[in-house]
Amino acid sequence: MIHSLFVLTSNGEVLIEKHYRGVINRNICDLFWGEVQKAGTFDEVLPIITTPKYYLIHVYRHRLFFLANVTSEVPPLLVIEFLNRVAEIFSEYFGEVNEEAIKENFVSIYQLIDEMMDNGFPFTTEPNILKAMILPPSVMGRVLAGVSGKSGVGTELPEGTLSSIPWRKKGVKYTNNEIYFDLIEEIDCTIDSNGMMISCEVYGEIQCTSKLSGMPDLTLTFSKPNILDDCSFHPCVRYSRFERDKVMSFVPPDGPFSLCKYRVNQQASQIVMPLYVKPQITFHGTTGRVSIMVGPKQNMSGQTIEGVSVTIPFSKNVNGVSL
């Protein structure tokens, strides 16, 4: 599985280095950085890079490279998902993830990545369990650690670690029991010069914030479950129940989490754009003019659309732009 884990800055400096199956020379990072410099931008770097001895798999998050190297063929999406989970755990613990935050929390970070992986295999990746084992850093915690000499690592396993529901601890109590669901969808479509939609893909995510006492067992139903395709669930969702009844049955973790990611099946649902976009492009010799009209469609009457921004990418051959 994963042999070593590195975290690099956007300048190629190695911040974190963790080896799970023997020490590997840091020169492997120089090979990776050579591939980064060949790419036009950081987002254009291939997620999987093959070397004569290793496979280098990485994700680019928070202006940092999370790099894992493996010595044999493994499911690449598993490694990518684990690297994304490491970045998300860092965000849970430190808020803003950057070079300064990592340097200030070296001890906590090495404790986290040591608990999250065992001998190269993902082990504990649930935020609730990790926070019970390794306390999030704080000013008061640093003062107490300096005075008492104790680390922030718990001496006992948290409740629920060895149960069938490791993502939720026992004894959770709230005065008001409530759970919030946020449905976030992203539309990626191609529009012709007349504003007509040529192709379209819709990707969505169900984000939840749970504040429920005890061990609640919830059921989430949909009016049109057949439009959900290529679903990726949180481990709390009973997959067999969804495959059989198209119903999400789950015991939620405590706090915020991502319940499901999906793609909208275009054959089962007609996709309607909430906005109209009409581009006009004209050329005159070596100059050109771009005009774009954006506005809400008639089917959105009475509904407020906020935070609309337009990004127009130009090729590298464009010498200057005037607005």
mmCIF file of C-alpha atoms in Angstrom:
data_model
loop_
_atom_site.group_PDB
_atom_site.id
_atom_site.type_symbol
_atom_site.label_atom_id
_atom_site.label_comp_id
_atom_site.label_asym_id
_atom_site.label_seq_id
_atom_site.Cartn_x
_atom_site.Cartn_y
_atom_site.Cartn_z
ATOM 1 C CA MET A 1 0.000 0.000 0.000
ATOM 2 C CA ILE A 2 1.287 3.548 0.745
ATOM 3 C CA HIS A 3 5.005 3.530 1.461
ATOM 4 C CA SER A 4 5.589 7.172 2.436
ATOM 5 C CA LEU A 5 3.665 10.431 2.775
ATOM 6 C CA PHE A 6 5.017 13.917 2.038
ATOM 7 C CA VAL A 7 3.559 17.410 2.230
ATOM 8 C CA LEU A 8 5.253 19.977 -0.017
ATOM 9 C CA THR A 9 4.820 23.727 -0.393
ATOM 10 C CA SER A 10 4.173 25.453 -3.724
ATOM 11 C CA ASN A 11 7.940 26.121 -3.836
ATOM 12 C CA GLY A 12 8.910 22.465 -3.515
ATOM 13 C CA GLU A 13 9.951 22.597 0.164
ATOM 14 C CA VAL A 14 9.205 19.413 2.104
ATOM 15 C CA LEU A 15 7.215 20.241 5.248
ATOM 16 C CA ILE A 16 6.057 16.793 6.391
ATOM 17 C CA GLU A 17 7.785 13.473 5.815
ATOM 18 C CA LYS A 18 6.337 10.232 7.161
ATOM 19 C CA HIS A 19 7.522 6.721 6.276
ATOM 20 C CA TYR A 20 5.348 3.676 6.963
ATOM 21 C CA ARG A 21 7.334 0.878 5.314
ATOM 22 C CA GLY A 22 10.984 1.773 5.581
ATOM 23 C CA VAL A 23 12.774 5.040 4.894
ATOM 24 C CA ILE A 24 12.840 6.312 1.311
ATOM 25 C CA ASN A 25 15.341 8.893 0.145
ATOM 26 C CA ARG A 26 13.875 12.381 -0.091
ATOM 27 C CA ASN A 27 15.203 12.584 -3.665
ATOM 28 C CA ILE A 28 11.871 11.073 -4.721
ATOM 29 C CA CYS A 29 10.395 14.520 -4.055
ATOM 30 C CA ASP A 30 12.907 16.039 -6.479
ATOM 31 C CA LEU A 31 11.600 13.722 -9.215
ATOM 32 C CA PHE A 32 8.059 14.837 -8.440
ATOM 33 C CA TRP A 33 8.999 18.518 -8.401
ATOM 34 C CA GLY A 34 10.658 18.109 -11.788
ATOM 35 C CA GLU A 35 7.308 16.978 -13.189
ATOM 36 C CA VAL A 36 5.600 19.938 -11.501
ATOM 37 C CA GLN A 37 7.936 22.392 -13.198
ATOM 38 C CA LYS A 38 7.251 20.817 -16.593
ATOM 39 C CA ALA A 39 3.504 21.471 -16.201
ATOM 40 C CA GLY A 40 2.008 24.848 -17.030
ATOM 41 C CA THR A 41 0.138 25.234 -13.732
ATOM 42 C CA PHE A 42 -0.134 23.231 -10.524
ATOM 43 C CA ASP A 43 -3.582 21.965 -11.520
ATOM 44 C CA GLU A 44 -2.150 20.495 -14.732
ATOM 45 C CA VAL A 45 0.255 18.153 -12.932
ATOM 46 C CA LEU A 46 -0.697 14.525 -13.561
ATOM 47 C CA PRO A 47 -2.255 13.000 -10.432
ATOM 48 C CA ILE A 48 -0.302 9.771 -10.961
ATOM 49 C CA ILE A 49 3.341 9.876 -12.030
ATOM 50 C CA THR A 50 5.270 6.716 -12.866
ATOM 51 C CA THR A 51 8.967 6.402 -12.051
ATOM 52 C CA PRO A 52 11.248 3.379 -12.622
ATOM 53 C CA LYS A 53 10.717 2.246 -9.001
ATOM 54 C CA TYR A 54 7.678 4.075 -7.569
ATOM 55 C CA TYR A 55 4.240 5.409 -8.387
ATOM 56 C CA LEU A 56 3.781 8.991 -7.171
ATOM 57 C CA ILE A 57 0.166 9.944 -6.399
ATOM 58 C CA HIS A 58 -0.747 13.431 -5.240
ATOM 59 C CA VAL A 59 -3.523 15.970 -4.669
ATOM 60 C CA TYR A 60 -3.163 19.758 -4.619
ATOM 61 C CA ARG A 61 -5.104 21.305 -1.732
ATOM 62 C CA HIS A 62 -4.694 24.563 0.191
ATOM 63 C CA ARG A 63 -1.744 25.537 -2.043
ATOM 64 C CA LEU A 64 0.076 22.443 -0.797
ATOM 65 C CA PHE A 65 0.985 19.141 -2.445
ATOM 66 C CA PHE A 66 -0.031 16.010 -0.537
ATOM 67 C CA LEU A 67 2.182 13.318 -2.057
ATOM 68 C CA ALA A 68 2.149 9.546 -1.504
ATOM 69 C CA ASN A 69 4.453 7.043 -3.109
ATOM 70 C CA VAL A 70 3.708 3.347 -3.562
ATOM 71 C CA THR A 71 5.930 0.529 -4.742
ATOM 72 C CA SER A 72 3.256 -1.696 -6.302
ATOM 73 C CA GLU A 73 -0.025 -1.260 -8.097
ATOM 74 C CA VAL A 74 -2.855 -0.178 -5.797
ATOM 75 C CA PRO A 75 -6.326 1.300 -6.441
ATOM 76 C CA PRO A 76 -5.323 4.910 -7.216
ATOM 77 C CA LEU A 77 -8.673 6.378 -6.162
ATOM 78 C CA LEU A 78 -8.197 4.872 -2.697
ATOM 79 C CA VAL A 79 -4.885 6.705 -2.295
ATOM 80 C CA ILE A 80 -6.353 9.953 -3.667
ATOM 81 C CA GLU A 81 -9.324 9.715 -1.304
ATOM 82 C CA PHE A 82 -6.993 9.156 1.643
ATOM 83 C CA LEU A 83 -4.888 12.199 0.704
ATOM 84 C CA ASN A 84 -8.041 14.308 0.439
ATOM 85 C CA ARG A 85 -9.120 13.023 3.842
ATOM 86 C CA VAL A 86 -5.752 14.043 5.322
ATOM 87 C CA ALA A 87 -6.263 17.576 3.956
ATOM 88 C CA GLU A 88 -9.805 17.670 5.378
ATOM 89 C CA ILE A 89 -8.622 16.495 8.817
ATOM 90 C CA PHE A 90 -5.986 19.248 8.830
ATOM 91 C CA SER A 91 -8.783 21.753 8.101
ATOM 92 C CA GLU A 92 -10.872 20.294 10.941
ATOM 93 C CA TYR A 93 -8.004 20.693 13.393
ATOM 94 C CA PHE A 94 -6.244 23.896 12.347
ATOM 95 C CA GLY A 95 -8.901 25.863 10.455
ATOM 96 C CA GLU A 96 -6.860 27.537 7.740
ATOM 97 C CA VAL A 97 -4.270 25.124 6.331
ATOM 98 C CA ASN A 98 -1.084 26.786 5.126
ATOM 99 C CA GLU A 99 2.661 26.593 5.560
ATOM 100 C CA GLU A 100 2.647 28.570 8.814
ATOM 101 C CA ALA A 101 -0.119 26.464 10.383
ATOM 102 C CA ILE A 102 1.746 23.253 9.595
ATOM 103 C CA LYS A 103 5.026 24.539 11.043
ATOM 104 C CA GLU A 104 3.245 25.628 14.226
ATOM 105 C CA ASN A 105 1.572 22.229 14.697
ATOM 106 C CA PHE A 106 4.278 19.729 13.743
ATOM 107 C CA VAL A 107 3.635 17.541 16.787
ATOM 108 C CA SER A 108 -0.133 17.329 16.269
ATOM 109 C CA ILE A 109 0.277 16.623 12.556
ATOM 110 C CA TYR A 110 2.657 13.720 13.077
ATOM 111 C CA GLN A 111 0.342 12.309 15.739
ATOM 112 C CA LEU A 112 -2.583 12.542 13.302
ATOM 113 C CA ILE A 113 -0.921 10.917 10.307
ATOM 114 C CA ASP A 114 0.424 8.205 12.611
ATOM 115 C CA GLU A 115 -3.113 7.358 13.775
ATOM 116 C CA MET A 116 -4.699 7.707 10.336
ATOM 117 C CA MET A 117 -2.524 5.017 8.754
ATOM 118 C CA ASP A 118 -1.109 1.732 10.024
ATOM 119 C CA ASN A 119 1.715 0.073 8.092
ATOM 120 C CA GLY A 120 0.639 1.872 4.918
ATOM 121 C CA PHE A 121 -3.082 1.057 5.185
ATOM 122 C CA PRO A 122 -5.763 3.645 6.080
ATOM 123 C CA PHE A 123 -6.858 3.040 9.659
ATOM 124 C CA THR A 124 -8.676 5.782 11.603
ATOM 125 C CA THR A 125 -9.979 8.602 9.399
ATOM 126 C CA GLU A 126 -13.142 9.716 11.208
ATOM 127 C CA PRO A 127 -12.795 13.239 12.693
ATOM 128 C CA ASN A 128 -14.856 12.413 15.810
ATOM 129 C CA ILE A 129 -12.641 9.461 16.727
ATOM 130 C CA LEU A 130 -9.442 11.385 16.017
ATOM 131 C CA LYS A 131 -10.539 14.365 18.124
ATOM 132 C CA ALA A 132 -11.255 12.018 21.021
ATOM 133 C CA MET A 133 -7.796 10.462 20.688
ATOM 134 C CA ILE A 134 -5.775 13.595 19.815
ATOM 135 C CA LEU A 135 -7.020 16.868 21.243
ATOM 136 C CA PRO A 136 -7.154 19.785 18.772
ATOM 137 C CA PRO A 137 -4.352 22.271 19.483
ATOM 138 C CA SER A 138 -5.188 25.354 21.529
ATOM 139 C CA VAL A 139 -3.338 28.024 23.504
ATOM 140 C CA MET A 140 -4.525 26.567 26.823
ATOM 141 C CA GLY A 141 -3.515 23.073 25.698
ATOM 142 C CA ARG A 142 0.003 24.244 24.865
ATOM 143 C CA VAL A 143 0.316 25.930 28.268
ATOM 144 C CA LEU A 144 -0.866 22.818 30.120
ATOM 145 C CA ALA A 145 1.438 20.604 28.063
ATOM 146 C CA GLY A 146 4.378 22.849 28.888
ATOM 147 C CA VAL A 147 3.591 22.823 32.602
ATOM 148 C CA SER A 148 2.600 19.183 33.058
ATOM 149 C CA GLY A 149 4.702 17.664 30.286
ATOM 150 C CA LYS A 150 1.748 15.602 29.037
ATOM 151 C CA SER A 151 1.021 15.156 25.355
ATOM 152 C CA GLY A 152 -2.368 15.720 23.742
ATOM 153 C CA VAL A 153 -2.776 12.014 22.928
ATOM 154 C CA GLY A 154 -5.357 10.121 24.967
ATOM 155 C CA THR A 155 -4.237 7.074 26.918
ATOM 156 C CA GLU A 156 -7.479 5.151 26.254
ATOM 157 C CA LEU A 157 -9.332 4.312 23.086
ATOM 158 C CA PRO A 158 -12.462 6.458 22.640
ATOM 159 C CA GLU A 159 -15.866 4.841 22.970
ATOM 160 C CA GLY A 160 -17.121 3.337 19.742
ATOM 161 C CA THR A 161 -13.687 2.677 18.234
ATOM 162 C CA LEU A 162 -14.209 -1.088 18.253
ATOM 163 C CA SER A 163 -17.959 -0.997 17.641
ATOM 164 C CA SER A 164 -19.819 -1.406 14.364
ATOM 165 C CA ILE A 165 -20.448 2.367 14.351
ATOM 166 C CA PRO A 166 -16.956 3.829 14.844
ATOM 167 C CA TRP A 167 -17.911 7.240 13.443
ATOM 168 C CA ARG A 168 -20.165 8.097 16.393
ATOM 169 C CA LYS A 169 -19.278 8.101 20.080
ATOM 170 C CA LYS A 170 -21.681 7.156 22.851
ATOM 171 C CA GLY A 171 -23.290 9.514 25.299
ATOM 172 C CA VAL A 172 -23.862 12.475 22.956
ATOM 173 C CA LYS A 173 -26.429 14.848 24.460
ATOM 174 C CA TYR A 174 -28.029 18.036 23.162
ATOM 175 C CA THR A 175 -30.707 20.264 24.635
ATOM 176 C CA ASN A 176 -32.306 20.764 21.193
ATOM 177 C CA ASN A 177 -32.164 17.834 18.801
ATOM 178 C CA GLU A 178 -31.759 19.013 15.213
ATOM 179 C CA ILE A 179 -30.047 18.112 11.965
ATOM 180 C CA TYR A 180 -29.431 20.339 8.947
ATOM 181 C CA PHE A 181 -29.084 19.282 5.307
ATOM 182 C CA ASP A 182 -27.458 21.471 2.652
ATOM 183 C CA LEU A 183 -27.827 20.394 -0.974
ATOM 184 C CA ILE A 184 -25.027 21.868 -3.097
ATOM 185 C CA GLU A 185 -25.029 21.290 -6.857
ATOM 186 C CA GLU A 186 -22.558 22.359 -9.525
ATOM 187 C CA ILE A 187 -23.594 22.672 -13.174
ATOM 188 C CA ASP A 188 -20.934 22.200 -15.849
ATOM 189 C CA CYS A 189 -22.366 22.907 -19.296
ATOM 190 C CA THR A 190 -21.418 24.037 -22.779
ATOM 191 C CA ILE A 191 -23.487 26.811 -24.401
ATOM 192 C CA ASP A 192 -23.415 27.881 -28.049
ATOM 193 C CA SER A 193 -23.373 31.471 -29.344
ATOM 194 C CA ASN A 194 -27.196 31.612 -29.271
ATOM 195 C CA GLY A 195 -27.375 30.698 -25.602
ATOM 196 C CA MET A 196 -28.594 27.151 -26.284
ATOM 197 C CA MET A 197 -27.238 24.381 -24.062
ATOM 198 C CA ILE A 198 -25.184 21.784 -25.975
ATOM 199 C CA SER A 199 -24.082 19.500 -23.144
ATOM 200 C CA CYS A 200 -24.509 19.570 -19.399
ATOM 201 C CA GLU A 201 -23.363 17.677 -16.305
ATOM 202 C CA VAL A 202 -24.650 18.266 -12.774
ATOM 203 C CA TYR A 203 -22.689 17.157 -9.713
ATOM 204 C CA GLY A 204 -24.107 17.423 -6.208
ATOM 205 C CA GLU A 205 -23.233 16.898 -2.574
ATOM 206 C CA ILE A 206 -25.407 16.531 0.527
ATOM 207 C CA GLN A 207 -23.693 18.190 3.493
ATOM 208 C CA CYS A 208 -25.092 17.618 6.974
ATOM 209 C CA THR A 209 -24.669 19.053 10.435
ATOM 210 C CA SER A 210 -25.981 16.696 13.101
ATOM 211 C CA LYS A 211 -26.849 17.780 16.635
ATOM 212 C CA LEU A 212 -28.774 14.755 17.831
ATOM 213 C CA SER A 213 -28.613 12.967 21.191
ATOM 214 C CA GLY A 214 -27.977 9.276 21.683
ATOM 215 C CA MET A 215 -27.726 6.898 18.719
ATOM 216 C CA PRO A 216 -30.325 8.181 16.211
ATOM 217 C CA ASP A 217 -31.227 5.980 13.246
ATOM 218 C CA LEU A 218 -32.416 8.196 10.387
ATOM 219 C CA THR A 219 -34.058 7.560 7.031
ATOM 220 C CA LEU A 220 -33.828 10.038 4.165
ATOM 221 C CA THR A 221 -36.175 9.572 1.205
ATOM 222 C CA PHE A 222 -36.273 11.341 -2.168
ATOM 223 C CA SER A 223 -39.205 12.157 -4.411
ATOM 224 C CA LYS A 224 -37.146 11.156 -7.482
ATOM 225 C CA PRO A 225 -34.368 8.816 -6.336
ATOM 226 C CA ASN A 226 -33.738 7.555 -9.881
ATOM 227 C CA ILE A 227 -32.014 10.817 -10.838
ATOM 228 C CA LEU A 228 -29.133 10.053 -8.430
ATOM 229 C CA ASP A 229 -26.293 8.324 -10.239
ATOM 230 C CA ASP A 230 -22.671 7.407 -9.404
ATOM 231 C CA CYS A 231 -23.304 7.941 -5.690
ATOM 232 C CA SER A 232 -20.448 8.060 -3.188
ATOM 233 C CA PHE A 233 -21.649 7.619 0.398
ATOM 234 C CA HIS A 234 -20.315 8.273 3.852
ATOM 235 C CA PRO A 235 -19.577 4.945 5.624
ATOM 236 C CA CYS A 236 -22.620 5.517 7.873
ATOM 237 C CA VAL A 237 -25.040 4.954 4.951
ATOM 238 C CA ARG A 238 -26.357 1.415 4.584
ATOM 239 C CA TYR A 239 -25.537 0.757 0.963
ATOM 240 C CA SER A 240 -27.581 -2.433 0.611
ATOM 241 C CA ARG A 241 -30.709 -0.597 1.798
ATOM 242 C CA PHE A 242 -30.173 2.153 -0.757
ATOM 243 C CA GLU A 243 -29.617 -0.331 -3.576
ATOM 244 C CA ARG A 244 -32.808 -2.180 -2.651
ATOM 245 C CA ASP A 245 -35.224 0.605 -1.650
ATOM 246 C CA LYS A 246 -33.485 3.798 -2.892
ATOM 247 C CA VAL A 247 -33.623 5.107 0.672
ATOM 248 C CA MET A 248 -30.686 6.458 2.685
ATOM 249 C CA SER A 249 -30.711 4.788 6.102
ATOM 250 C CA PHE A 250 -27.896 5.833 8.453
ATOM 251 C CA VAL A 251 -26.712 6.603 11.966
ATOM 252 C CA PRO A 252 -25.098 10.035 11.499
ATOM 253 C CA PRO A 253 -21.776 11.158 12.979
ATOM 254 C CA ASP A 254 -21.857 14.006 15.443
ATOM 255 C CA GLY A 255 -21.236 17.426 13.896
ATOM 256 C CA PRO A 256 -20.666 18.363 10.232
ATOM 257 C CA PHE A 257 -20.028 15.688 7.596
ATOM 258 C CA SER A 258 -20.613 14.922 3.918
ATOM 259 C CA LEU A 259 -23.418 12.383 3.571
ATOM 260 C CA CYS A 260 -23.324 11.742 -0.167
ATOM 261 C CA LYS A 261 -21.858 12.891 -3.456
ATOM 262 C CA TYR A 262 -23.677 12.146 -6.696
ATOM 263 C CA ARG A 263 -24.190 12.929 -10.362
ATOM 264 C CA VAL A 264 -27.589 13.757 -11.841
ATOM 265 C CA ASN A 265 -28.850 11.223 -14.389
ATOM 266 C CA GLN A 266 -29.770 13.298 -17.448
ATOM 267 C CA GLN A 267 -31.962 10.568 -18.905
ATOM 268 C CA ALA A 268 -34.146 10.533 -15.785
ATOM 269 C CA SER A 269 -34.336 14.300 -15.289
ATOM 270 C CA GLN A 270 -34.484 17.248 -17.658
ATOM 271 C CA ILE A 271 -31.831 19.741 -16.588
ATOM 272 C CA VAL A 272 -32.896 23.392 -16.712
ATOM 273 C CA MET A 273 -30.349 26.148 -16.310
ATOM 274 C CA PRO A 274 -31.249 28.738 -13.621
ATOM 275 C CA LEU A 275 -29.461 31.458 -15.634
ATOM 276 C CA TYR A 276 -29.295 32.413 -19.284
ATOM 277 C CA VAL A 277 -25.892 33.131 -20.797
ATOM 278 C CA LYS A 278 -25.578 34.744 -24.238
ATOM 279 C CA PRO A 279 -21.998 35.314 -25.399
ATOM 280 C CA GLN A 280 -21.058 37.484 -28.385
ATOM 281 C CA ILE A 281 -17.536 37.389 -29.800
ATOM 282 C CA THR A 282 -16.384 39.567 -32.698
ATOM 283 C CA PHE A 283 -12.941 40.009 -34.280
ATOM 284 C CA HIS A 284 -11.493 42.997 -36.157
ATOM 285 C CA GLY A 285 -8.021 42.280 -37.465
ATOM 286 C CA THR A 286 -5.763 41.642 -34.493
ATOM 287 C CA THR A 287 -8.346 42.818 -31.948
ATOM 288 C CA GLY A 288 -11.567 41.338 -30.678
ATOM 289 C CA ARG A 289 -14.549 42.095 -28.481
ATOM 290 C CA VAL A 290 -16.276 39.802 -25.975
ATOM 291 C CA SER A 291 -19.742 40.619 -24.643
ATOM 292 C CA ILE A 292 -21.669 38.323 -22.299
ATOM 293 C CA MET A 293 -25.242 38.746 -21.068
ATOM 294 C CA VAL A 294 -26.160 36.888 -17.868
ATOM 295 C CA GLY A 295 -29.492 36.918 -16.057
ATOM 296 C CA PRO A 296 -32.120 34.751 -14.346
ATOM 297 C CA LYS A 297 -34.526 32.730 -16.464
ATOM 298 C CA GLN A 298 -38.289 33.127 -16.260
ATOM 299 C CA ASN A 299 -38.638 29.856 -14.339
ATOM 300 C CA MET A 300 -36.628 31.458 -11.495
ATOM 301 C CA SER A 301 -39.097 34.300 -10.974
ATOM 302 C CA GLY A 302 -39.602 35.071 -7.316
ATOM 303 C CA GLN A 303 -36.346 33.364 -6.306
ATOM 304 C CA THR A 304 -33.215 35.306 -5.388
ATOM 305 C CA ILE A 305 -29.919 34.437 -7.080
ATOM 306 C CA GLU A 306 -26.858 35.659 -5.198
ATOM 307 C CA GLY A 307 -23.097 35.510 -5.556
ATOM 308 C CA VAL A 308 -23.003 35.375 -9.364
ATOM 309 C CA SER A 309 -19.501 35.812 -10.798
ATOM 310 C CA VAL A 310 -18.270 35.521 -14.384
ATOM 311 C CA THR A 311 -14.768 34.281 -15.233
ATOM 312 C CA ILE A 312 -13.504 34.659 -18.818
ATOM 313 C CA PRO A 313 -10.252 32.786 -19.518
ATOM 314 C CA PHE A 314 -8.094 34.006 -22.402
ATOM 315 C CA SER A 315 -5.333 32.226 -24.265
ATOM 316 C CA LYS A 316 -1.667 33.017 -23.646
ATOM 317 C CA ASN A 317 -1.511 34.809 -27.034
ATOM 318 C CA VAL A 318 -3.644 37.718 -25.743
ATOM 319 C CA ASN A 319 -1.335 40.703 -25.098
ATOM 320 C CA GLY A 320 -3.752 42.954 -23.200
ATOM 321 C CA VAL A 321 -7.348 43.406 -22.105
ATOM 322 C CA SER A 322 -9.378 46.582 -21.582
ATOM 323 C CA LEU A 323 -12.719 46.557 -19.783
#
